[in-house]
Amino acid sequence: MQFVRLFTGDDGQSHFEDMDASAEGGYFFETLPVTGLVLKNDPATHLGDFHTAPRRQYCITLAGSAEIRVGDGTSRTFVAGDVFLAEDVTGQGHTLVPDNWARAFVHID
């Protein structure tokens, strides 16, 4: 399982940061306040251009895959069970290429 943070750096570009998915990492077994949950399985073809996250949110891939690319050309592919925390709400943002992507967005404060 990938557990990744997508954030805006001081350079205005989005970057990936691997997060600690271990029991000691502090992210699991904790109750987090959330403001919404959205389940989606649309093609999301409109996300191919650079865009920012609309809000801070976890994205959990349920099925299919999504390739996310950031400004420096780095890309990561997320498959079922992978989680990323989208925090790149400013700056250049990222691109996304979905492939039969079903996902859950968990909106956080």
Short mmCIF file of C-alpha atoms in Angstrom, two decimals:
data_model
loop_
_atom_site.label_atom_id
_atom_site.label_comp_id
_atom_site.label_asym_id
_atom_site.label_seq_id
_atom_site.Cartn_x
_atom_site.Cartn_y
_atom_site.Cartn_z
CA MET A 1 0.00 0.00 0.00
CA GLN A 2 1.22 3.48 -0.87
CA PHE A 3 0.49 6.21 1.65
CA VAL A 4 1.55 9.52 0.10
CA ARG A 5 1.16 13.24 0.71
CA LEU A 6 0.80 15.52 -2.33
CA PHE A 7 1.73 19.08 -1.32
CA THR A 8 2.81 22.45 -2.70
CA GLY A 9 6.46 23.29 -2.07
CA ASP A 10 8.08 26.70 -1.68
CA ASP A 11 8.72 26.58 -5.45
CA GLY A 12 4.97 26.63 -6.20
CA GLN A 13 5.04 23.10 -7.60
CA SER A 14 3.41 19.96 -6.26
CA HIS A 15 5.59 17.26 -4.74
CA PHE A 16 5.15 13.75 -3.35
CA GLU A 17 6.12 12.74 0.18
CA ASP A 18 5.87 9.16 1.43
CA MET A 19 4.03 8.99 4.74
CA ASP A 20 4.57 6.48 7.52
CA ALA A 21 1.94 3.74 7.16
CA SER A 22 3.19 1.78 10.16
CA ALA A 23 1.29 1.46 13.43
CA GLU A 24 3.80 3.90 14.93
CA GLY A 25 3.17 6.52 12.22
CA GLY A 26 0.22 8.06 14.03
CA TYR A 27 -2.22 7.99 11.10
CA PHE A 28 -3.93 4.69 11.77
CA PHE A 29 -6.27 3.82 14.65
CA GLU A 30 -6.96 7.54 15.15
CA THR A 31 -10.34 9.16 14.71
CA LEU A 32 -10.02 12.09 12.33
CA PRO A 33 -12.61 14.85 11.98
CA VAL A 34 -13.98 14.88 8.42
CA THR A 35 -16.45 17.14 6.69
CA GLY A 36 -17.56 14.90 3.83
CA LEU A 37 -17.19 11.70 1.87
CA VAL A 38 -17.64 11.45 -1.89
CA LEU A 39 -17.53 8.17 -3.81
CA LYS A 40 -16.78 8.53 -7.52
CA ASN A 41 -16.34 6.21 -10.47
CA ASP A 42 -16.59 8.65 -13.40
CA PRO A 43 -13.81 8.72 -16.03
CA ALA A 44 -12.36 12.02 -14.65
CA THR A 45 -11.00 12.86 -18.11
CA HIS A 46 -11.18 16.59 -17.30
CA LEU A 47 -8.21 16.27 -14.92
CA GLY A 48 -5.51 15.77 -17.58
CA ASP A 49 -4.34 19.40 -17.39
CA PHE A 50 -2.50 20.81 -14.39
CA HIS A 51 -4.92 21.53 -11.56
CA THR A 52 -4.82 21.90 -7.80
CA ALA A 53 -6.78 19.90 -5.26
CA PRO A 54 -10.10 21.62 -4.52
CA ARG A 55 -9.56 21.17 -0.76
CA ARG A 56 -7.46 19.13 1.67
CA GLN A 57 -8.68 15.59 1.22
CA TYR A 58 -7.65 12.00 1.39
CA CYS A 59 -8.14 10.03 -1.80
CA ILE A 60 -8.49 6.28 -1.44
CA THR A 61 -8.29 4.25 -4.64
CA LEU A 62 -10.98 1.56 -4.55
CA ALA A 63 -10.46 0.04 -8.03
CA GLY A 64 -8.60 0.77 -11.23
CA SER A 65 -5.69 3.18 -11.15
CA ALA A 66 -4.67 6.82 -11.45
CA GLU A 67 -1.30 8.17 -12.55
CA ILE A 68 -0.47 11.53 -10.97
CA ARG A 69 2.33 13.67 -12.39
CA VAL A 70 3.84 16.78 -10.81
CA GLY A 71 5.70 19.70 -12.39
CA ASP A 72 9.19 18.20 -12.24
CA GLY A 73 7.99 15.18 -14.26
CA THR A 74 7.81 12.77 -11.34
CA SER A 75 4.79 10.48 -11.48
CA ARG A 76 3.20 7.92 -9.18
CA THR A 77 0.52 5.39 -10.05
CA PHE A 78 -2.07 4.64 -7.40
CA VAL A 79 -3.99 1.36 -7.42
CA ALA A 80 -6.63 -0.25 -5.20
CA GLY A 81 -5.72 0.20 -1.54
CA ASP A 82 -3.39 3.16 -2.10
CA VAL A 83 -4.09 6.44 -0.28
CA PHE A 84 -2.88 9.94 -0.95
CA LEU A 85 -3.43 13.11 1.02
CA ALA A 86 -4.03 15.93 -1.46
CA GLU A 87 -2.80 19.19 0.03
CA ASP A 88 -1.61 20.96 -3.12
CA VAL A 89 -4.43 23.51 -3.03
CA THR A 90 -2.22 26.29 -4.41
CA GLY A 91 0.49 26.54 -7.05
CA GLN A 92 0.81 24.70 -10.36
CA GLY A 93 -0.89 21.53 -9.16
CA HIS A 94 -0.70 18.11 -10.76
CA THR A 95 -2.07 16.15 -13.70
CA LEU A 96 -4.02 12.94 -13.47
CA VAL A 97 -4.58 10.07 -15.90
CA PRO A 98 -7.28 7.69 -14.63
CA ASP A 99 -7.90 4.12 -15.79
CA ASN A 100 -11.27 2.75 -14.61
CA TRP A 101 -10.63 4.69 -11.42
CA ALA A 102 -13.09 4.29 -8.54
CA ARG A 103 -12.17 6.34 -5.51
CA ALA A 104 -13.33 7.79 -2.22
CA PHE A 105 -12.58 11.40 -1.37
CA VAL A 106 -12.57 12.11 2.35
CA HIS A 107 -12.79 15.87 2.96
CA ILE A 108 -10.82 17.06 5.99
CA ASP A 109 -10.54 20.36 7.85
#
